[in-house]
Short mmCIF file of C-alpha atoms in Angstrom, two decimals:
data_model
loop_
_atom_site.label_atom_id
_atom_site.label_comp_id
_atom_site.label_asym_id
_atom_site.label_seq_id
_atom_site.Cartn_x
_atom_site.Cartn_y
_atom_site.Cartn_z
CA UNK C 124 -37.69 5.00 27.41
CA UNK C 125 -35.68 2.01 26.86
CA UNK C 126 -32.14 2.36 25.67
CA UNK C 127 -31.45 1.54 21.66
CA UNK C 128 -30.01 -1.80 21.10
CA UNK C 129 -26.10 -1.84 21.06
CA UNK C 130 -23.96 -2.31 17.90
CA UNK C 131 -22.20 -5.40 17.68
CA UNK C 132 -18.55 -5.66 16.78
CA UNK C 133 -16.85 -8.93 15.88
CA UNK C 134 -13.34 -9.40 16.48
CA UNK C 135 -11.04 -7.40 18.80
CA UNK C 136 -8.14 -6.77 16.40
CA UNK C 137 -6.71 -3.34 15.53
CA UNK C 138 -10.05 -2.61 13.21
CA UNK C 139 -12.51 -4.01 15.72
CA UNK C 140 -10.98 -1.99 18.68
CA UNK C 141 -10.76 1.22 16.35
CA UNK C 142 -14.47 0.56 15.52
CA UNK C 143 -15.06 0.45 19.46
CA UNK C 144 -13.23 3.77 19.94
CA UNK C 145 -15.09 5.65 17.22
CA UNK C 146 -18.58 4.36 18.58
CA UNK C 147 -17.64 5.37 21.97
CA UNK C 148 -16.58 8.82 21.01
CA UNK C 149 -19.97 9.18 19.45
CA UNK C 150 -21.67 7.82 22.55
CA UNK C 151 -23.01 4.73 20.63
CA UNK C 152 -23.67 1.69 22.61
CA UNK C 153 -21.54 -1.24 21.46
CA UNK C 154 -20.63 -4.89 22.47
CA UNK C 155 -17.29 -6.40 21.06
CA UNK C 156 -17.14 -9.90 20.92
CA UNK C 157 -13.66 -11.98 20.69
CA UNK C 158 -13.52 -15.61 20.30
CA UNK C 159 -9.98 -15.80 21.84
CA UNK C 160 -9.08 -15.27 25.40
CA UNK C 161 -7.10 -12.03 24.58
CA UNK C 162 -7.38 -9.10 22.22
CA UNK C 163 -5.42 -9.06 18.98
CA UNK C 164 -5.14 -12.83 19.01
CA UNK C 165 -4.42 -13.15 15.14
CA UNK C 166 -1.81 -10.27 15.35
CA UNK C 167 0.09 -12.24 17.99
CA UNK C 168 0.52 -14.94 15.85
CA UNK C 169 2.77 -12.90 13.69
CA UNK C 170 4.06 -10.78 16.53
CA UNK C 171 7.65 -11.34 15.46
CA UNK C 172 7.19 -9.77 12.11
CA UNK C 173 8.07 -5.99 11.70
CA UNK C 174 5.53 -4.02 9.94
CA UNK C 175 6.05 -1.80 6.86
CA UNK C 176 4.28 1.29 8.44
CA UNK C 177 5.67 3.35 11.10
CA UNK C 178 3.77 3.85 14.25
CA UNK C 179 2.07 6.95 12.92
CA UNK C 180 0.72 5.05 10.30
CA UNK C 181 -0.35 1.87 12.62
CA UNK C 182 -2.85 3.89 14.98
CA UNK C 183 -6.30 5.03 14.61
CA UNK C 184 -7.07 8.70 15.44
CA UNK C 185 -10.06 7.89 17.78
CA UNK C 186 -8.11 5.21 19.56
CA UNK C 187 -5.31 7.62 20.21
CA UNK C 188 -7.35 10.34 21.28
CA UNK C 189 -9.18 7.79 23.73
CA UNK C 190 -5.64 6.60 25.01
CA UNK C 191 -4.19 10.04 25.66
CA UNK C 192 -7.14 10.88 27.83
CA UNK C 193 -6.23 8.03 29.87
CA UNK C 194 -2.60 9.23 30.25
CA UNK C 195 -1.04 6.95 27.40
CA UNK C 196 2.21 7.88 26.05
CA UNK C 197 2.74 7.39 22.34
CA UNK C 198 5.45 5.43 20.87
CA UNK C 199 8.09 7.29 18.68
CA UNK C 200 5.93 8.00 15.73
CA UNK C 201 8.69 7.43 13.12
CA UNK C 202 9.63 3.97 14.05
CA UNK C 203 8.80 0.75 12.69
CA UNK C 204 6.97 -1.54 15.20
CA UNK C 205 6.98 -5.29 15.38
CA UNK C 206 3.47 -7.10 15.49
CA UNK C 207 3.94 -7.66 19.39
CA UNK C 208 4.94 -3.86 19.75
CA UNK C 209 1.44 -3.00 18.39
CA UNK C 210 -0.23 -5.23 20.67
CA UNK C 211 1.61 -4.51 23.95
CA UNK C 212 2.05 -0.76 23.59
CA UNK C 213 -1.28 0.06 21.67
CA UNK C 214 -3.87 -2.43 21.44
CA UNK C 215 -3.75 -3.95 25.17
CA UNK C 216 -3.68 -0.48 26.75
CA UNK C 217 -6.70 0.48 24.16
CA UNK C 218 -8.53 -2.45 25.32
CA UNK C 219 -8.06 -1.63 29.09
CA UNK C 220 -9.37 1.85 28.76
CA UNK C 221 -12.51 2.34 31.10
CA UNK C 222 -14.51 3.52 28.12
CA UNK C 223 -13.89 0.05 26.07
CA UNK C 224 -12.91 -2.55 28.73
CA UNK C 225 -16.47 -3.27 30.19
CA UNK C 226 -17.99 -3.84 26.63
CA UNK C 227 -15.19 -6.25 25.22
CA UNK C 228 -16.18 -9.82 25.74
CA UNK C 229 -13.29 -12.15 25.13
CA UNK C 230 -13.66 -16.27 25.07
CA UNK C 231 -17.06 -15.32 23.40
CA UNK C 232 -17.68 -16.94 19.74
CA UNK C 233 -20.35 -15.79 17.36
CA UNK C 234 -21.99 -18.76 16.13
CA UNK C 235 -24.21 -17.46 13.90
CA UNK C 236 -26.15 -14.30 12.91
CA UNK C 237 -29.69 -13.73 11.52
CA UNK C 238 -32.41 -11.22 11.59
CA UNK C 239 -34.86 -12.07 14.73
CA UNK C 240 -37.14 -14.48 13.70
CA UNK C 241 -36.17 -14.39 10.02
CA UNK C 242 -33.99 -16.49 7.71
CA UNK C 243 -32.43 -14.98 4.54
CA UNK C 244 -35.29 -15.73 2.22
CA UNK C 245 -37.73 -13.24 3.79
CA UNK C 246 -36.98 -9.95 2.35
CA UNK C 247 -40.10 -7.82 3.54
CA UNK C 248 -39.32 -5.38 6.42
CA UNK C 249 -35.93 -6.97 7.38
CA UNK C 250 -34.78 -3.52 8.57
CA UNK C 251 -37.52 -3.54 11.25
CA UNK C 252 -36.20 -6.58 12.78
CA UNK C 253 -32.92 -6.29 15.20
CA UNK C 254 -29.93 -8.68 14.29
CA UNK C 255 -29.90 -11.75 16.53
CA UNK C 256 -26.44 -13.10 17.31
CA UNK C 257 -25.96 -16.40 18.90
CA UNK C 258 -22.85 -16.48 21.03
CA UNK C 259 -21.08 -19.23 22.89
CA UNK C 260 -19.00 -18.14 26.16
CA UNK C 261 -15.98 -19.75 27.91
CA UNK C 262 -18.07 -21.85 29.88
CA UNK C 263 -20.00 -23.16 26.81
CA UNK C 264 -23.28 -21.42 27.51
CA UNK C 265 -25.16 -20.45 24.55
CA UNK C 266 -27.40 -17.41 24.49
CA UNK C 267 -28.85 -14.85 21.99
CA UNK C 268 -27.84 -11.19 21.85
CA UNK C 269 -29.79 -8.46 19.90
CA UNK C 270 -28.09 -5.85 17.99
CA UNK C 271 -29.35 -2.91 15.80
CA UNK C 272 -26.27 -3.05 13.65
CA UNK C 273 -23.26 -5.31 12.94
CA UNK C 274 -19.70 -4.59 12.20
CA UNK C 275 -17.81 -7.97 11.20
CA UNK C 276 -13.96 -7.19 11.55
CA UNK C 277 -13.16 -10.68 12.43
CA UNK C 278 -10.39 -11.01 9.91
CA UNK C 279 -9.05 -13.75 7.71
CA UNK C 280 -6.04 -14.99 9.44
CA UNK C 281 -7.65 -18.21 10.73
CA UNK C 282 -8.78 -19.31 7.31
CA UNK C 283 -5.60 -19.54 5.18
CA UNK C 284 -5.58 -20.36 1.46
CA UNK C 285 -4.60 -24.15 0.67
CA UNK C 286 -1.78 -25.21 -1.23
CA UNK C 287 -3.75 -25.86 -4.50
CA UNK C 288 -3.74 -23.22 -7.16
CA UNK C 289 -7.17 -24.30 -7.83
CA UNK C 290 -8.35 -23.08 -4.27
CA UNK C 291 -8.64 -26.35 -2.94
CA UNK C 292 -6.37 -28.63 -0.73
CA UNK C 293 -4.16 -30.69 -2.92
CA UNK C 294 -3.93 -34.40 -2.51
CA UNK C 295 -1.71 -35.14 0.69
CA UNK C 296 -1.99 -31.67 2.21
CA UNK C 297 -4.03 -33.17 5.13
CA UNK C 298 -1.89 -36.26 5.41
CA UNK C 299 1.34 -34.01 5.87
CA UNK C 300 -0.22 -31.14 7.91
CA UNK C 301 2.41 -31.83 10.74
CA UNK C 302 5.08 -30.51 7.89
CA UNK C 303 3.11 -27.55 6.70
CA UNK C 304 2.88 -23.88 8.38
CA UNK C 305 0.39 -21.54 7.05
CA UNK C 306 1.26 -17.70 7.16
CA UNK C 307 4.24 -16.37 8.65
CA UNK C 308 5.99 -18.82 10.99
CA UNK C 309 8.63 -17.58 13.40
CA UNK C 310 11.51 -19.31 11.44
CA UNK C 311 14.47 -17.22 13.06
CA UNK C 312 12.99 -17.31 16.72
CA UNK C 313 10.37 -19.87 18.35
CA UNK C 314 10.05 -22.27 15.44
CA UNK C 315 13.63 -22.03 14.57
CA UNK C 316 14.47 -25.89 15.13
CA UNK C 317 11.82 -26.80 12.72
CA UNK C 318 13.80 -25.14 9.93
CA UNK C 319 17.55 -25.12 11.01
CA UNK C 320 19.62 -27.50 8.73
CA UNK C 321 16.58 -28.64 6.78
CA UNK C 322 15.14 -28.52 3.32
CA UNK C 323 12.01 -25.91 3.18
CA UNK C 324 9.83 -25.02 0.17
CA UNK C 325 7.97 -21.74 0.41
CA UNK C 326 5.11 -21.34 -1.64
CA UNK C 327 3.50 -18.06 -2.29
CA UNK C 328 4.39 -14.54 -3.81
CA UNK C 329 3.52 -12.03 -1.24
CA UNK C 330 5.10 -10.40 1.51
CA UNK C 331 4.50 -13.38 3.98
CA UNK C 332 6.52 -15.37 1.46
CA UNK C 333 9.39 -12.73 1.43
CA UNK C 334 9.73 -12.67 5.19
CA UNK C 335 9.86 -16.55 5.33
CA UNK C 336 12.63 -16.51 2.91
CA UNK C 337 14.71 -13.88 4.36
CA UNK C 338 14.33 -15.59 7.79
CA UNK C 339 15.36 -18.76 6.28
CA UNK C 340 18.40 -16.83 4.73
CA UNK C 341 19.32 -15.63 8.17
CA UNK C 342 19.18 -19.20 9.67
CA UNK C 343 21.26 -20.60 6.87
CA UNK C 344 24.12 -18.16 7.65
CA UNK C 345 24.43 -20.01 10.93
CA UNK C 346 23.23 -23.31 9.68
CA UNK C 347 24.61 -23.93 6.23
CA UNK C 348 22.64 -27.05 5.82
CA UNK C 349 19.44 -24.94 5.79
CA UNK C 350 18.23 -24.84 2.17
CA UNK C 351 15.17 -23.16 0.55
CA UNK C 352 13.04 -23.25 -2.52
CA UNK C 353 10.61 -20.75 -3.49
CA UNK C 354 7.64 -21.65 -5.70
CA UNK C 355 5.27 -19.09 -7.41
CA UNK C 356 2.19 -19.67 -9.23
CA UNK C 357 2.80 -16.74 -11.69
CA UNK C 358 5.43 -15.55 -14.13
CA UNK C 359 5.97 -12.22 -12.42
CA UNK C 360 8.26 -11.33 -9.34
CA UNK C 361 7.63 -7.53 -9.56
CA UNK C 362 5.08 -6.98 -6.96
CA UNK C 363 6.93 -8.95 -4.44
CA UNK C 364 10.43 -7.22 -5.33
CA UNK C 365 8.57 -4.02 -5.20
CA UNK C 366 9.50 -0.40 -6.15
CA UNK C 367 12.64 -0.15 -4.10
CA UNK C 368 13.22 3.45 -3.24
CA UNK C 369 10.14 4.42 -5.22
CA UNK C 370 8.05 2.83 -2.60
CA UNK C 371 6.37 5.36 -0.33
CA UNK C 372 6.77 2.79 2.70
CA UNK C 373 10.68 2.34 2.65
CA UNK C 374 10.47 -0.82 4.71
CA UNK C 375 8.23 -2.55 2.18
CA UNK C 376 10.58 -1.54 -0.51
CA UNK C 377 13.68 -2.68 1.56
CA UNK C 378 11.87 -6.08 2.10
CA UNK C 379 11.57 -6.70 -1.70
CA UNK C 380 15.11 -5.50 -2.31
CA UNK C 381 16.38 -7.93 0.16
CA UNK C 382 14.48 -10.68 -1.48
CA UNK C 383 15.60 -9.83 -4.88
CA UNK C 384 19.15 -9.92 -3.43
CA UNK C 385 18.76 -13.42 -2.35
CA UNK C 386 17.56 -14.43 -5.74
CA UNK C 387 20.52 -12.32 -7.61
CA UNK C 388 23.03 -14.18 -5.25
CA UNK C 389 21.43 -17.57 -6.01
CA UNK C 390 20.95 -18.23 -2.06
CA UNK C 391 17.58 -19.95 -3.03
CA UNK C 392 16.19 -22.35 -5.77
CA UNK C 393 13.25 -20.75 -7.58
CA UNK C 394 10.25 -22.26 -9.27
CA UNK C 395 8.02 -20.05 -11.68
CA UNK C 396 4.57 -20.78 -12.79
CA UNK C 397 4.54 -23.88 -10.69
CA UNK C 398 0.99 -24.98 -9.52
CA UNK C 399 1.15 -27.80 -6.84
CA UNK C 400 -1.21 -30.87 -7.20
CA UNK C 401 0.07 -33.42 -4.95
CA UNK C 402 2.36 -34.24 -1.88
CA UNK C 403 3.92 -37.50 -1.47
CA UNK C 404 6.52 -39.12 0.44
CA UNK C 405 10.03 -39.85 -0.79
CA UNK C 406 12.31 -41.43 1.82
CA UNK C 407 12.38 -38.83 4.67
CA UNK C 408 11.24 -35.89 2.61
CA UNK C 409 8.06 -34.85 0.83
CA UNK C 410 7.95 -34.40 -3.05
CA UNK C 411 5.54 -32.01 -4.61
CA UNK C 412 4.05 -32.91 -7.90
CA UNK C 413 2.96 -29.73 -9.89
CA UNK C 414 2.00 -28.40 -13.41
CA UNK C 415 3.93 -25.69 -15.25
CA UNK C 416 3.33 -24.37 -18.81
CA UNK C 417 6.01 -27.06 -20.04
CA UNK C 418 3.93 -29.86 -18.48
CA UNK C 419 4.17 -32.00 -15.05
CA UNK C 420 7.02 -31.23 -12.89
CA UNK C 421 8.24 -32.58 -9.36
CA UNK C 422 10.44 -30.83 -6.90
CA UNK C 423 11.83 -31.70 -3.46
CA UNK C 424 12.09 -33.71 -1.38
CA UNK C 425 11.41 -31.12 1.58
CA UNK C 426 11.24 -31.33 5.15
CA UNK C 427 9.09 -28.43 5.79
CA UNK C 428 6.57 -26.47 3.52
CA UNK C 429 5.41 -22.70 4.31
CA UNK C 430 2.29 -22.18 2.62
CA UNK C 431 2.45 -18.18 2.15
CA UNK C 432 -0.68 -18.29 -0.07
CA UNK C 433 -2.86 -15.90 1.48
CA UNK C 434 -5.98 -16.06 3.29
CA UNK C 435 -9.84 -15.87 2.47
CA UNK C 436 -13.00 -14.85 4.34
CA UNK C 437 -15.19 -17.24 6.37
CA UNK C 438 -18.77 -16.02 6.18
CA UNK C 439 -20.37 -19.32 7.69
CA UNK C 440 -21.89 -17.56 10.71
CA UNK C 441 -23.39 -15.09 8.20
CA UNK C 442 -25.31 -17.80 6.03
CA UNK C 443 -28.78 -16.60 6.88
CA UNK C 444 -27.68 -12.87 6.13
CA UNK C 445 -28.30 -11.33 2.85
CA UNK C 446 -24.75 -10.51 1.62
CA UNK C 447 -23.90 -9.14 -1.57
CA UNK C 448 -20.47 -10.34 -2.41
CA UNK C 449 -18.28 -9.73 -5.38
CA UNK C 450 -18.10 -13.10 -7.50
CA UNK C 451 -14.36 -12.83 -7.78
CA UNK C 452 -12.83 -11.21 -4.54
CA UNK C 453 -15.45 -12.05 -2.08
CA UNK C 454 -15.64 -8.35 -0.84
CA UNK C 455 -18.65 -6.43 -0.88
CA UNK C 456 -19.72 -6.07 -4.43
CA UNK C 457 -19.24 -2.36 -4.84
CA UNK C 458 -15.69 -2.66 -3.32
CA UNK C 459 -14.74 -5.58 -5.50
CA UNK C 460 -13.79 -3.90 -8.70
CA UNK C 461 -11.72 -1.19 -7.08
CA UNK C 462 -9.44 -3.86 -5.35
CA UNK C 463 -9.51 -6.75 -7.84
CA UNK C 464 -6.02 -7.95 -8.47
CA UNK C 465 -7.04 -9.14 -11.96
CA UNK C 466 -7.84 -5.36 -12.76
CA UNK C 467 -5.27 -3.50 -10.87
CA UNK C 468 -1.67 -4.14 -11.16
CA UNK C 469 -0.58 -1.47 -8.74
CA UNK C 470 -1.38 1.99 -7.55
CA UNK C 471 -3.79 3.08 -4.75
CA UNK C 472 -7.20 2.08 -3.70
CA UNK C 473 -10.02 4.76 -3.95
CA UNK C 474 -11.30 6.29 -0.94
CA UNK C 475 -14.19 4.06 0.36
CA UNK C 476 -16.55 4.03 3.37
CA UNK C 477 -19.98 2.78 4.88
CA UNK C 478 -21.50 2.92 1.16
CA UNK C 479 -18.93 0.89 -0.47
CA UNK C 480 -19.00 -1.70 2.58
CA UNK C 481 -22.77 -2.04 2.56
CA UNK C 482 -24.36 -5.17 1.71
CA UNK C 483 -28.02 -5.86 0.74
CA UNK C 484 -28.71 -6.58 4.50
CA UNK C 485 -29.17 -2.98 6.11
CA UNK C 486 -26.75 -2.13 8.72
CA UNK C 487 -24.59 -4.98 8.40
CA UNK C 488 -20.83 -4.27 7.41
CA UNK C 489 -17.71 -5.94 6.84
CA UNK C 490 -14.58 -4.05 7.76
CA UNK C 491 -10.77 -4.44 8.03
CA UNK C 492 -8.91 -7.31 6.00
CA UNK C 493 -11.82 -9.32 5.80
CA UNK C 494 -13.64 -6.49 3.76
CA UNK C 495 -11.09 -7.27 0.99
CA UNK C 496 -12.07 -10.84 0.62
CA UNK C 497 -9.21 -12.73 -1.01
CA UNK C 498 -7.35 -9.31 -2.33
CA UNK C 499 -4.04 -8.82 -0.93
CA UNK C 500 -2.40 -5.51 0.19
CA UNK C 501 -4.54 -4.42 2.88
CA UNK C 502 -3.14 -1.63 5.10
CA UNK C 503 -4.18 -0.57 8.55
CA UNK C 504 -4.98 2.98 7.36
CA UNK C 505 -7.59 1.42 5.20
CA UNK C 506 -9.52 -0.06 7.81
CA UNK C 507 -9.28 2.77 10.20
CA UNK C 508 -11.08 5.01 7.56
CA UNK C 509 -13.61 2.24 6.95
CA UNK C 510 -14.60 2.05 10.73
CA UNK C 511 -14.57 5.85 11.15
CA UNK C 512 -17.07 6.21 8.33
CA UNK C 513 -19.24 3.43 9.41
CA UNK C 514 -19.41 4.84 12.92
CA UNK C 515 -20.27 8.13 11.60
CA UNK C 516 -22.99 6.57 9.51
CA UNK C 517 -24.54 4.60 12.45
CA UNK C 518 -24.52 7.86 14.58
CA UNK C 519 -26.46 9.59 11.91
CA UNK C 520 -23.61 11.98 11.00
CA UNK C 521 -23.90 11.54 7.30
CA UNK C 522 -21.76 14.32 6.31
CA UNK C 523 -18.82 12.84 8.23
CA UNK C 524 -19.80 9.33 7.07
CA UNK C 525 -19.43 10.59 3.37
CA UNK C 526 -16.43 12.62 3.61
CA UNK C 527 -14.00 9.70 3.28
CA UNK C 528 -10.44 10.26 2.75
CA UNK C 529 -7.78 7.53 2.18
CA UNK C 530 -4.30 8.46 1.01
CA UNK C 531 -2.26 5.23 0.85
CA UNK C 532 1.50 4.99 0.32
CA UNK C 533 2.42 4.15 -3.43
CA UNK C 534 4.13 0.84 -4.10
CA UNK C 535 6.26 1.93 -7.02
CA UNK C 536 5.52 -1.47 -8.47
CA UNK C 537 4.87 -2.35 -12.10
CA UNK C 538 4.58 -5.87 -13.93
CA UNK C 539 7.81 -7.76 -14.91
CA UNK C 540 9.27 -11.01 -15.20
CA UNK C 541 12.25 -12.32 -13.46
CA UNK C 542 14.37 -11.34 -16.35
CA UNK C 543 12.92 -7.89 -16.45
CA UNK C 544 13.87 -7.19 -12.98
CA UNK C 545 17.35 -8.41 -13.07
CA UNK C 546 20.27 -5.81 -12.51
CA UNK C 547 20.02 -3.23 -15.29
CA UNK C 548 16.79 -4.59 -16.54
CA UNK C 549 13.73 -2.48 -17.32
CA UNK C 550 10.14 -3.00 -15.91
CA UNK C 551 8.44 -3.47 -19.34
CA UNK C 552 9.02 -5.34 -22.30
CA UNK C 553 11.26 -3.44 -24.64
CA UNK C 554 13.39 -0.38 -23.94
CA UNK C 555 12.20 2.70 -22.04
CA UNK C 556 12.39 5.79 -24.07
CA UNK C 557 15.35 6.84 -22.23
CA UNK C 558 18.25 4.25 -22.30
CA UNK C 559 18.82 3.97 -18.55
CA UNK C 560 15.35 5.23 -17.16
CA UNK C 561 13.41 2.38 -15.58
CA UNK C 562 9.70 2.65 -15.72
CA UNK C 563 9.46 1.92 -12.17
CA UNK C 564 10.61 5.25 -11.38
CA UNK C 565 8.18 7.05 -13.51
CA UNK C 566 4.57 8.18 -12.23
CA UNK C 567 1.93 5.88 -12.84
CA UNK C 568 0.36 7.57 -15.77
CA UNK C 569 3.74 7.99 -17.40
CA UNK C 570 4.51 4.44 -16.96
CA UNK C 571 1.45 3.25 -18.70
CA UNK C 572 1.76 5.28 -21.86
CA UNK C 573 5.77 5.71 -22.00
CA UNK C 574 6.56 2.08 -21.20
CA UNK C 575 3.64 0.03 -22.52
CA UNK C 576 2.09 2.21 -25.31
CA UNK C 577 -1.29 2.06 -24.33
CA UNK C 578 -3.49 2.07 -21.06
CA UNK C 579 -4.95 -1.32 -20.32
CA UNK C 580 -5.82 -3.34 -17.28
CA UNK C 581 -2.55 -5.07 -17.98
CA UNK C 582 -0.34 -2.29 -18.33
CA UNK C 583 2.67 -1.79 -16.29
CA UNK C 584 0.88 0.29 -13.57
#
């Protein structure tokens, strides 16, 4: 009797390796494909960044069990790792275990996926055909691999959002690509010479932007000629400033507090509701033309631009798969409304597993940060629970697959404008019921009714 086909995992980052650990624990065959020459390649790009979560919140339970069986010693669970710590002390040892190592294929790109002999137009009996993955190895050889299921954990790091608020690259973005860094460059480390003593624009309103601005401030303490401008598309800084002490991830709250301090100390220039439209040269610097509610505005010139504008999923290799994507977020259609930032200003994501991550294509799953599409605030804990549920489902353990438990740390964030979050300010327009009680300190339900007066999707929390 022939063995069942393996399960294909795409991407050997934290979530892909966790999926492999769960499948291994259940005795399921798998093959893990990673296009880079090493595991956790995307994470290595931001290895200089300290995570918000302590070690205990950064590791998957099945992966830890596998490591411990092989003599691994856990780092101190209550410490905050750098990205490179996560790679060196957890992911590399995990990938090297005898249970996983033989089935991890690095330098192997998945070019495209389909059902064997079928394109996406054929709907009848699709689940009777195996998946066919066309792969290319390090030598350039192309071959076909069959799989009974696919778990896509390839991430979004390699497909950053462009500068344009309309979702497209703006005029001049390609021309000045050598001056633009996407994501979280190592400003105070390996890339320091690109920023020290120069003029930098940071565009974005998330934690990547916060890290970049804080690093620039650190460089400016030694190189006073270093200047920074922060441009955001929206009119609220509440989410990035965070909930401070109310944040259940203290490091996340502290990051926002440090950034807030830079703004209050006027150590950076800030441009609110600024939508970049064009880059153009002015002397030895780049000007940025944009739109504001008051009309056209030009800022600059700048020597460098950090595009901390988030990432987006790339489904090009799955074009012949019957995906069922949310039209806004580009997550699975069922998950989309649960994570859409247009509907949720803060709070937690409800528990979700294989059902919410399913697509029209049977046994095809997107997990990890790619499962969130363009939505922000993904945590490793979310991805670990996703692949635990998927692995249980693929192993036929429906009770475990459906018993999804996800408790995420609250942010303590509510909507506010720059003026609202100034010292002594409140989180909502108008006064809170008690004179000195900021609504950020209240439980979510209390914030909605006491601070904003009614429940709505645009309420405080």
